[in-house]
XYZ file of C-alpha atoms in Angstrom:
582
model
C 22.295 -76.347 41.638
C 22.137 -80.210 42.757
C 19.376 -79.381 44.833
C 16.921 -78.548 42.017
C 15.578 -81.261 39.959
C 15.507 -81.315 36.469
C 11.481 -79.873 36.133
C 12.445 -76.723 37.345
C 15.587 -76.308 35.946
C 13.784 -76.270 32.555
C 11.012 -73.988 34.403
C 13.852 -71.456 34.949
C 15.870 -71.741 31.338
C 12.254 -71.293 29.787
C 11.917 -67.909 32.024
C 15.195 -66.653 31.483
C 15.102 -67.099 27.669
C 11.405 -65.231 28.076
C 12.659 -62.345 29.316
C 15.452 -62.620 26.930
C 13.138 -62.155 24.416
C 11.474 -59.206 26.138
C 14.808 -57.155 26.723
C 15.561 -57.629 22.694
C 12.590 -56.959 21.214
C 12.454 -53.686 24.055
C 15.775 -53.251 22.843
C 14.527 -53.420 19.088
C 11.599 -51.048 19.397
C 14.387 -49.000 21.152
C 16.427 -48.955 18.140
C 13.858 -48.288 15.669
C 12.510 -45.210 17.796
C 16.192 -43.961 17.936
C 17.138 -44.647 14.445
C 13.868 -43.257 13.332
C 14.986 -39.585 15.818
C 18.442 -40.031 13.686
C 17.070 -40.192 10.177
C 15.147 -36.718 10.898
C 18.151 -35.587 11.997
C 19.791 -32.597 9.028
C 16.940 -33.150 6.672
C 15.326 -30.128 4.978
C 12.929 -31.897 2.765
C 9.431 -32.733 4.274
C 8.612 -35.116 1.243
C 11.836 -36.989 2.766
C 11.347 -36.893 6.221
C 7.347 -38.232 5.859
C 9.368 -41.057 3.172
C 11.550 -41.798 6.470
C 9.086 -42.336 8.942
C 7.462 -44.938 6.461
C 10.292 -46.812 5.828
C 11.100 -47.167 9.915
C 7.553 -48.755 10.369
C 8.579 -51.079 7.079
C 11.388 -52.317 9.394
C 8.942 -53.697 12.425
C 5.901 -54.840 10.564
C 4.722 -55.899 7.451
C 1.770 -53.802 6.054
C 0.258 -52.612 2.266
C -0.569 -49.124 3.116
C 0.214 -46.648 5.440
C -1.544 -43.689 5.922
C -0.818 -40.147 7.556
C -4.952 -38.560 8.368
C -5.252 -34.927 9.739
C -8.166 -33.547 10.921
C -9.702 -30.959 8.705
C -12.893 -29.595 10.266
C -15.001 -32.554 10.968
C -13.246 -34.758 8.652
C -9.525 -36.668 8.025
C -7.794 -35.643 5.180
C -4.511 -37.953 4.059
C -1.808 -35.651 3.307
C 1.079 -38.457 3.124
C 0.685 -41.961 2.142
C 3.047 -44.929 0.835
C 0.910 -44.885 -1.870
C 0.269 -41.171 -3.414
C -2.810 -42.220 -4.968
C -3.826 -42.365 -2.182
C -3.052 -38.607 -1.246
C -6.103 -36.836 -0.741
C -8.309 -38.784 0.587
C -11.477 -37.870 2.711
C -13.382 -39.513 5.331
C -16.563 -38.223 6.121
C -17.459 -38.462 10.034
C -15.096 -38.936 12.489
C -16.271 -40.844 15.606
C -14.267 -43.640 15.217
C -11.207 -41.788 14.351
C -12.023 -38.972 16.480
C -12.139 -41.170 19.475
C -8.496 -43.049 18.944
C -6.967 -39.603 17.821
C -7.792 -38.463 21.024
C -7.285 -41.309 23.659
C -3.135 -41.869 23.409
C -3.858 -45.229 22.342
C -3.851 -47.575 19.344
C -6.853 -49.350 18.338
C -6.725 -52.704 16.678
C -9.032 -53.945 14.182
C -9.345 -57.393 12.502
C -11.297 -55.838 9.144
C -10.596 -51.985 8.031
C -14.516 -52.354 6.670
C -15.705 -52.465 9.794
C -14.574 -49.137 10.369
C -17.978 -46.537 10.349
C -15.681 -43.951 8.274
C -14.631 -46.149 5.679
C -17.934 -46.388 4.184
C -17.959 -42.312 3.597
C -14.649 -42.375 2.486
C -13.999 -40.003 -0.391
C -10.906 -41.276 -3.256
C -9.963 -44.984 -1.533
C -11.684 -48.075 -0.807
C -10.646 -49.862 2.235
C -8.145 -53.011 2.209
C -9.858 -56.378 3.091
C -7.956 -57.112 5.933
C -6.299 -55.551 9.437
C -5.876 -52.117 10.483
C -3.814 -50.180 13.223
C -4.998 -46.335 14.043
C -2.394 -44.733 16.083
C -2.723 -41.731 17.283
C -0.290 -38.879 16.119
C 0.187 -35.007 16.545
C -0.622 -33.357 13.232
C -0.288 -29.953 11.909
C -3.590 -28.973 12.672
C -4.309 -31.416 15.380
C -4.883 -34.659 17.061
C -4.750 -37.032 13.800
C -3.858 -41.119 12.921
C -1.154 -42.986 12.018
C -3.119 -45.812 9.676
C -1.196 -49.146 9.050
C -3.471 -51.391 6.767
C -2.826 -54.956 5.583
C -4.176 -57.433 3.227
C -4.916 -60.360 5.393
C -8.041 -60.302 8.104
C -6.560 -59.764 12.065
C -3.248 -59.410 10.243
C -2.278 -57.506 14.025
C -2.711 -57.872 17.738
C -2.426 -55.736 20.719
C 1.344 -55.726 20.400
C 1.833 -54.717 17.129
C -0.465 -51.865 18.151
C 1.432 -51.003 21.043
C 4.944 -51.205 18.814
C 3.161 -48.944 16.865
C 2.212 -46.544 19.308
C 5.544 -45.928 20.251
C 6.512 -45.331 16.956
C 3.936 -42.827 16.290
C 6.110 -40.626 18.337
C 8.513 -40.956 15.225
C 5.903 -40.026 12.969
C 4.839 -37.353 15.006
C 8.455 -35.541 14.868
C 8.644 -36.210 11.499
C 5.262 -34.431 10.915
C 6.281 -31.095 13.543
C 9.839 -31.014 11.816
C 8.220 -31.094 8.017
C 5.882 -28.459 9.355
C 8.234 -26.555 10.972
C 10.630 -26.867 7.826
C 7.734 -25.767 5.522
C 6.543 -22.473 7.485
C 10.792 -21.772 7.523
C 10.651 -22.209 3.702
C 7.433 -20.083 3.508
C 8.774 -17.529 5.793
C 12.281 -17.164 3.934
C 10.134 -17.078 0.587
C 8.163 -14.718 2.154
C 11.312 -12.286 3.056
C 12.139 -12.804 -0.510
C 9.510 -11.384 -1.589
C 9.111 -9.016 1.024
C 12.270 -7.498 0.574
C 11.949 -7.854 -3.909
C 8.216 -5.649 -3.379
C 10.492 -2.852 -1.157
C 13.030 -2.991 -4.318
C 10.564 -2.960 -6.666
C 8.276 0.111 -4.770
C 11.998 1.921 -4.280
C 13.094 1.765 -7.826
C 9.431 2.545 -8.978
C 9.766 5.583 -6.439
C 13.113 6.715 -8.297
C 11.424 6.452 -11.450
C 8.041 8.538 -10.803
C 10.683 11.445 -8.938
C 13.163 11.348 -12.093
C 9.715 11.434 -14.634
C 8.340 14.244 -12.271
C 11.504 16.007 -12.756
C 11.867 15.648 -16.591
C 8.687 16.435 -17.096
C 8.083 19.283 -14.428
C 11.644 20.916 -15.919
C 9.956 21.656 -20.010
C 6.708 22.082 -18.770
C 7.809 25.015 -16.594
C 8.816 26.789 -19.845
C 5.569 25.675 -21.317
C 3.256 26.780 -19.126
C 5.461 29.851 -17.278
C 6.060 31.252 -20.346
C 2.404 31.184 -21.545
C 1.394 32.984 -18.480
C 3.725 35.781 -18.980
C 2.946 36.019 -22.756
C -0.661 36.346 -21.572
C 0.407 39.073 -19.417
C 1.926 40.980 -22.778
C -0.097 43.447 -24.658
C -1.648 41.540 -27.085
C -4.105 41.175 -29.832
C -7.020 39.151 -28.824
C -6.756 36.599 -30.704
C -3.220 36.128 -29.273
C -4.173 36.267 -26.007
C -6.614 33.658 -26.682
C -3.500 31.072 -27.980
C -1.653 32.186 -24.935
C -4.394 31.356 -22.510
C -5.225 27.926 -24.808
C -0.885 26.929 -23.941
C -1.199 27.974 -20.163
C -4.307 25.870 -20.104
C -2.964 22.580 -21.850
C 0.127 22.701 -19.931
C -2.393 22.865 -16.329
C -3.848 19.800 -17.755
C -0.296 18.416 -18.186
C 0.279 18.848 -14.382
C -2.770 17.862 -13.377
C -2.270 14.460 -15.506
C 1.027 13.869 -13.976
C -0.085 14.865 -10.166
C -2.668 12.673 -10.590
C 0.191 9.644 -11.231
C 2.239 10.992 -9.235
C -0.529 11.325 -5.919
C -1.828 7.794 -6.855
C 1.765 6.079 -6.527
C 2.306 7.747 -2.994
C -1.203 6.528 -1.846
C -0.324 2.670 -2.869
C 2.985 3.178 -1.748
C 1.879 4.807 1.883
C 3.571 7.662 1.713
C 0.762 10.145 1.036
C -0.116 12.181 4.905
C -2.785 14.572 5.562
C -2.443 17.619 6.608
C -3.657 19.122 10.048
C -4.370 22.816 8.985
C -6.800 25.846 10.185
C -8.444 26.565 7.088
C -12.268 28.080 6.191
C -14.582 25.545 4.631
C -16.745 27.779 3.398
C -13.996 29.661 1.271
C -12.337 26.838 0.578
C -15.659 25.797 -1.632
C -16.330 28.843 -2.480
C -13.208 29.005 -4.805
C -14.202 25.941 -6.370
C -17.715 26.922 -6.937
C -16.254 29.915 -8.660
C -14.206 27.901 -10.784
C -16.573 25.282 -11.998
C -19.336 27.449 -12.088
C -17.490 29.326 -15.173
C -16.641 25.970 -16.458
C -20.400 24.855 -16.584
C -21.478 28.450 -18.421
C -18.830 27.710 -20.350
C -21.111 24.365 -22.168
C -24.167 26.486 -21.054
C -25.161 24.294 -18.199
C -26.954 25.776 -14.919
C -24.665 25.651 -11.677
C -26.276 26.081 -7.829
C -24.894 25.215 -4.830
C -26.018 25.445 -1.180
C -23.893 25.736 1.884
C -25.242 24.851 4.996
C -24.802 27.364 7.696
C -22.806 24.757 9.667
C -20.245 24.574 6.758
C -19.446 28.232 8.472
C -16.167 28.624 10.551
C -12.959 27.471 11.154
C -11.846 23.692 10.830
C -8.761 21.577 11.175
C -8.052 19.612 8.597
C -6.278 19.451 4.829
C -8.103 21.777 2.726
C -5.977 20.681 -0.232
C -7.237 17.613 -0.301
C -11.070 18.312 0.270
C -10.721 20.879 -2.300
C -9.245 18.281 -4.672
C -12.052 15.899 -3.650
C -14.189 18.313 -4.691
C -12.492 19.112 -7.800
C -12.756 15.516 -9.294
C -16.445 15.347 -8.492
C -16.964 18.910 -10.016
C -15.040 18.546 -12.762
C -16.663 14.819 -13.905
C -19.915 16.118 -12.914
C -19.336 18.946 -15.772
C -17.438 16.947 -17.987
C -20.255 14.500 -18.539
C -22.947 16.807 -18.872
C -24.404 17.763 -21.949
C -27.517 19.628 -20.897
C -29.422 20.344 -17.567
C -27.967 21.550 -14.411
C -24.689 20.511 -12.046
C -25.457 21.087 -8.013
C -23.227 21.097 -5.082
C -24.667 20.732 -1.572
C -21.839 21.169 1.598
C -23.293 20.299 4.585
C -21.274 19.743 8.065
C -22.708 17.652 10.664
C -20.931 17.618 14.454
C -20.555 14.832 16.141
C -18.847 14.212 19.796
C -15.313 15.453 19.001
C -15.401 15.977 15.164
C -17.353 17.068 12.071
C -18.106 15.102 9.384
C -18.074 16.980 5.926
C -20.168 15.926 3.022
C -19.959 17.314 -0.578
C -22.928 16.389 -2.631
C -22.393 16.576 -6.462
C -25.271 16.040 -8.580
C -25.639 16.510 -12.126
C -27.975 16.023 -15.156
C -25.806 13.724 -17.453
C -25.235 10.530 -19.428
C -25.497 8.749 -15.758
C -24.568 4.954 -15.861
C -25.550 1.324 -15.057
C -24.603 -0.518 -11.514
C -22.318 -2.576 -13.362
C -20.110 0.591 -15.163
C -20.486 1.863 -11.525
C -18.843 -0.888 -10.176
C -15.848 -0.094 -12.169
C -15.503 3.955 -11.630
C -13.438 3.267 -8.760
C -10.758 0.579 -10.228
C -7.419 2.211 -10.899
C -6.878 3.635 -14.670
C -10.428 2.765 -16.043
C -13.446 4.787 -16.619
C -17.241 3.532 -17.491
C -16.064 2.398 -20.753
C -13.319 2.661 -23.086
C -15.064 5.532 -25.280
C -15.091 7.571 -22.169
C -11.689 7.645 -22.320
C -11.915 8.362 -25.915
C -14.708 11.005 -26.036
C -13.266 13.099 -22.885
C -9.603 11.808 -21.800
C -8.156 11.592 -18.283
C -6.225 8.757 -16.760
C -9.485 6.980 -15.065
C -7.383 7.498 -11.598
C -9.723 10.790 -10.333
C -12.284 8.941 -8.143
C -9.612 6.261 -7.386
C -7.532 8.941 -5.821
C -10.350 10.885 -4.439
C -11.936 7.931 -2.767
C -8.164 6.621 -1.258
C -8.056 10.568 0.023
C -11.886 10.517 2.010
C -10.743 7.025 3.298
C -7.465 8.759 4.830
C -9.684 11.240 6.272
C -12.189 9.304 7.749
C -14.722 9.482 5.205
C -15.971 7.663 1.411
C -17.389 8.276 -1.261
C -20.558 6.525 -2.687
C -22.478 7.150 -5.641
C -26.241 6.558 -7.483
C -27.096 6.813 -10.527
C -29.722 6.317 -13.645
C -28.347 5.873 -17.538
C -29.592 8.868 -19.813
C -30.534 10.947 -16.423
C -27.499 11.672 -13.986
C -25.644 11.091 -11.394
C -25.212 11.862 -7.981
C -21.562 11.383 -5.622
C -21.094 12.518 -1.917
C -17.929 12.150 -0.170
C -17.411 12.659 3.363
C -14.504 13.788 5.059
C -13.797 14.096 8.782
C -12.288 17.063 10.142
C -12.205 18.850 13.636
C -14.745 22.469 14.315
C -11.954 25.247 15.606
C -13.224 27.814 18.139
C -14.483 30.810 16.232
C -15.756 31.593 13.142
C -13.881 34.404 11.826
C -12.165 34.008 8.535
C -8.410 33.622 7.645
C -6.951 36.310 7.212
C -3.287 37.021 5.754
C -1.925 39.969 6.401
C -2.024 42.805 3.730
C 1.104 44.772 3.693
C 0.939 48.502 2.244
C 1.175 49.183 -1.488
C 4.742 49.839 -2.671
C 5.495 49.627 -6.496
C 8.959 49.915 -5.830
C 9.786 46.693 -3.953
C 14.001 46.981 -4.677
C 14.301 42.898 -4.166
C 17.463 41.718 -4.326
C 17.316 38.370 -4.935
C 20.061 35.051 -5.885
C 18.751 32.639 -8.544
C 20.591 29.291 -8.469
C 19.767 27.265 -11.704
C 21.889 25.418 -13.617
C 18.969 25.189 -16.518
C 19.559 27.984 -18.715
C 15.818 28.061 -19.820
C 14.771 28.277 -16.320
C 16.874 30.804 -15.847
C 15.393 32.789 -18.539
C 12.171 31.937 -17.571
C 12.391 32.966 -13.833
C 14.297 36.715 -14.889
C 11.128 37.110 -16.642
C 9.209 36.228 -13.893
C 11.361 38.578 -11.748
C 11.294 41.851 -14.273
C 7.594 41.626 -13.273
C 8.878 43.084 -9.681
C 11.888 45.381 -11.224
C 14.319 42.561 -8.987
C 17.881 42.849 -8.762
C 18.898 39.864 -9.633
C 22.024 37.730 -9.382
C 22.430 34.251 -11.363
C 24.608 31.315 -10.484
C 24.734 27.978 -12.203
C 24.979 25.378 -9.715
C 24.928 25.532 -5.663
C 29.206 26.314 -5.493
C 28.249 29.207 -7.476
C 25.504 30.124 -5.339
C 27.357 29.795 -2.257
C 30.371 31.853 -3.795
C 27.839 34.785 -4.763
C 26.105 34.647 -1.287
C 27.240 36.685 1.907
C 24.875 37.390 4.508
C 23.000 40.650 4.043
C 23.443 40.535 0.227
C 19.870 39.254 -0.723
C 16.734 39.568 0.086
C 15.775 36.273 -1.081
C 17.143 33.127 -2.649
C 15.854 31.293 -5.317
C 17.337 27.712 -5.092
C 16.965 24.719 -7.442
C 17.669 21.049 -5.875
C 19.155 19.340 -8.601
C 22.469 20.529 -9.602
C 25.333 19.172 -10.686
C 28.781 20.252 -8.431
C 26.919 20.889 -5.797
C 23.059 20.393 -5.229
C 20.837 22.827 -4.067
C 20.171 20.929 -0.183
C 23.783 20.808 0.161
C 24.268 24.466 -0.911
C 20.929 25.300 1.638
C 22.358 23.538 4.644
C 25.934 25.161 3.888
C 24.275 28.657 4.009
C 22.596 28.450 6.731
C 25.911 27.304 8.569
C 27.317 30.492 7.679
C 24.594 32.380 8.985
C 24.686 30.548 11.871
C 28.815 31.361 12.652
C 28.169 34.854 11.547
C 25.039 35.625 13.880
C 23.498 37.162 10.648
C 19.566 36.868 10.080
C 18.529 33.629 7.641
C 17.735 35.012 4.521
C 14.194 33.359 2.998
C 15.531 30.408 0.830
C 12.640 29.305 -1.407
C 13.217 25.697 -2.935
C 12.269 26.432 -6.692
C 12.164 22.643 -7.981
C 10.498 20.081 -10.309
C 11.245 17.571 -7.696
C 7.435 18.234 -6.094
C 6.885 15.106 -4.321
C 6.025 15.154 -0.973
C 9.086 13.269 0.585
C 10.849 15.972 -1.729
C 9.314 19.172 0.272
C 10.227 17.314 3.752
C 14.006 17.067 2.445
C 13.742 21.109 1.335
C 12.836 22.210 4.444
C 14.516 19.952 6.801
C 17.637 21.580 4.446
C 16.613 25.139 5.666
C 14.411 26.435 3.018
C 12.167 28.577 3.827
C 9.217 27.207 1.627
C 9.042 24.780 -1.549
C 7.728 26.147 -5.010
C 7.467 23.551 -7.483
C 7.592 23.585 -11.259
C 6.050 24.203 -13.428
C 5.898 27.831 -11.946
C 2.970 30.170 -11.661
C 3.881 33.358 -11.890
C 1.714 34.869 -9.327
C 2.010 32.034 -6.765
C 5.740 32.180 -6.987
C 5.317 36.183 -6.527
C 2.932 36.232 -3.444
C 5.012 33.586 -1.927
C 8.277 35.828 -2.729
C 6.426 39.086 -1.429
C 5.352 36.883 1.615
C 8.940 36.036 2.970
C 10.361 39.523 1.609
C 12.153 41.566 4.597
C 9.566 44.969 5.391
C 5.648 45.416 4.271
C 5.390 44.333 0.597
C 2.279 43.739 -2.129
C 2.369 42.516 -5.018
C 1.604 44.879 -7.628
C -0.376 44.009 -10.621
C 1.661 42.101 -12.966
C 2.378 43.021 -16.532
C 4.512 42.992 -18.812
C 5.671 44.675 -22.109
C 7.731 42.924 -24.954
């Protein structure tokens, strides 16, 4: 050490305490990045985390604002600031900004008015002094880290490469409030998810238990009006018991209509893939409406085209219901004049595309009522729903039904002249052209049926052995599915009768239990028909996947529920012509 002189002794000391200061203040930014990792560290709140960031850049330089800018199309939008005023904020343009965002460096500036996109800066006016613009990682991209001060060239080229580093900070901050918010979203989102599955489940519950209750009195409304009208009566009695039967179809067709419309919103509705004629299937409504529009002494035509001929694959219960609505508004509404349906079937590569054109002669309506025919539970107007009733879901549910089937529905029309709808369905040509056909056994009066009702409803019950005296059945009762099952032996019936809801023993337990017994016997399954007012189509799946045989639902139809009895009977049955005496 002697052998340096005192000059560069000092030339060294000064050196040493330079690089000193280099390792602390490396070791300082050091300590703010880490710090600034730590403090993110277990936080859930973005609000906090942004707060943070802010208050780590507090700790290495003075400043009066700082600003977080994300790109929002061609603009920066502040989404966090140390002043929330300042929240909001839009600058217009984006060279500058785009430029710095985008180079992984931060730019220095003496005045923040020199800056091109202050001047079309929308909701703050810039600070008369220094700025930093840092670039940072956004949500939505490449944004700025803003640092603005009061005093002109407040900040050099170190503060802007502290700054730099620190944006890294920032940047975490930003990813881990983003990734915190789409968590928060996503769990609220599950919450809701999972409240809407509740909610569609309990509302499910509710439209099957109303189906029920109300399917279980109507059946002895309506069932029992059919077989009075079967009675030897005065004509004027025969009139009431036709006027009962009727109201109580309207009943149904009210509640079928909720019931259809809640399994279309809820998913659950599926169309059929059937053979079935097209032309025969229109046919029956013409017939139908056709008696309907005499009935108010309007004219009724319809045309088929000659392509509408054959067999199809499709679900004829729902084109037929299709057609129904349109039929049935298109008579409805018309006072005077004529109602015309037009079929036509056009083929196309590997399916046919159906269209059913209903015109009429009636009130009509404007584009702005026909804007609204389609909206859930409303009509044209309120004294629509007055003047002629319905629930205002008929074209709702007809429209949802083409749409499942490939087609829509779309209308014209002209106030105080009529209307005009055609729907189009898509279904699939079958080779051939000959009609269905069911099979016709041979007359005999005397069918000898011996058939097990399970009911636990005494007025179903009654209503059912009238239904069965039509036939001369032999017929035993049982209250509830253990009954049943103690009655039943194989060979003993011809055909079961079974409700689903029971008490002690339901009628799917009592199915599957019988046709274990068959099954360890070896005998033959005896036709089980699933006589319920659960009707819903989940509830037919559950019947048959039980072992019945086919579904009836309430409220019955006499005929329907014999044809379908005569049908599954054991030998060559018809049904004879029903009457009956009292």
């Amino acid at each position: 050490m002697s052998d340096l002189d005192p000059e560069q002794l000092r030339e060294a000391l000064t050196s040493a305490k330079q690089i000193e200061a280099a390792l602390r203040e490396r070791l300082r930014e050091q300590d703010l990045v880490l710090s600034g990792i730590e403090a993110l560290q277990g936080e859930d709140d973005p609000a906090v985390l942004q707060q943070r960031a802010f208050d780590l850049l507090s700790r290495s330089l003075l400043f009066h604002l700082a600003l977080v800018l994300e790109p929002d199309g061609e603009d920066f939008v502040c989404t966090a600031a140390t002043d929330p005023a300042a929240v909001g904020a839009r600058w217009r343009g984006s060279g500058f900004f785009n430029r710095v965002a985008h180079s992984g460096r931060a730019a220095v500036t003496p005045d923040n008015r020199r800056v091109p996109e202050w001047q079309n800066c929308q909701g703050l006016s810039p600070l008369p002094g220094g700025g930093i613009y840092a670039p940072i990682l956004a949500a939505t991209g490449p944004g700025l880290l803003v640092l603005c001060s009061h005093t002109a060239g407040a900040y050099g080229a170190k503060d802007g490469a502290l700054v730099s580093r620190l944006s890294l900070v920032v940047s975490q901050t930003l990813a881990a409030a983003q990734r915190r918010r789409l968590a928060e979203a996503a769990r609220a989102a599950d919450i809701a998810r999972q409240a809407a599955v509740e909610a569609s489940e309990a509302k499910s519950r509710f439209l099957a238990n109303m189906s029920h209750e109300i399917r279980t009195p109507l059946n002895g409304v309506t069932a029992v009006a059919d077989l009075l009208a079967m009675t030897e009566l005065a004509p004027r009695q025969h009139e009431m018991a036709q006027l009962i039967a009727q109201s109580g179809r309207m009943l149904e067709r009210l509640l079928n209509d909720v019931l259809d419309f809640a399994k279309i919103e809820a998913g659950y509705l599926e169309i059929e893939r059937e053979p079935f004629q097209l032309d025969e299937a229109v046919a029956a409504m013409i017939d139908l409406f056709a008696a309907r529009a005499d009935a108010k002494g309007l004219a009724f035509t319809s045309e088929i085209s000659p392509n509408a001929a054959g067999l199809f694959e499709g679900d004829s219960l729902r084109v037929r219901q299709i057609l129904a609505n349109l039929l049935s508004n298109a008579v409805k509404f018309t006072e005077a004049g004529e109602v015309r349906l037009e079929v036509m079937a056009d083929d196309e590569d590997e399916v046919t595309q159906v269209t059913l054109r209903v015109s009429d002669t009636g009130c009509g309506f404007t584009p702005e009522r026909g804007a609204r025919l389609f909206n859930r539970f409303e009509q044209g107007d309120d004294s629509i729903t007055r003047q002629y009733g319905g629930t205002g879901l008929g074209l709702t549910i007809s429209r949802s039904l083409a749409a499942l089937m490939g087609g829509t529905i779309t209308w014209r029309s002209t106030p105080g002249q009529g209307s005009t709808f055609e729907a189009t369905v898509r279904v699939r040509r079958l080779e051939g052209t000959e009609a269905l056909v069911e099979k016709t056994p041979a007359p005999d009066q005397d069918l000898g049926l011996r058939v097990l009702v399970v009911e636990d409803n005494p007025n179903n019950r009654r209503i059912v052995g009238m239904v069965l005296e039509l036939i001369a059945a032999e017929v035993t009762f049982a209250e509830n599915g253990q009954e049943g099952l103690d009655a039943f032996a194989p060979g003993r019936f011809d055909i079961i009768l079974m409700d689903l809801q029971m008490p002690v023993l339901d009628g799917l337990s009592a199915t599957r239990e019988i046709r274990a017994r068959e099954r360890v016997s070896q005998a033959p399954p005896v036709p089980i028909i699933a006589l319920s007012a659960n009707a819903m189509t989940h509830h037919v799946a559950e019947a048959l996947a039980a072992g019945a045989t086919a579904h009836v639902a309430k409220p019955i139809v006499p005929e329907r529920l014999i044809q379908t009895m005569i049908g599954l009977a054991p030998g060559d049955q018809e049904p004879p012509a029903l009457s009956m005496a009292i």
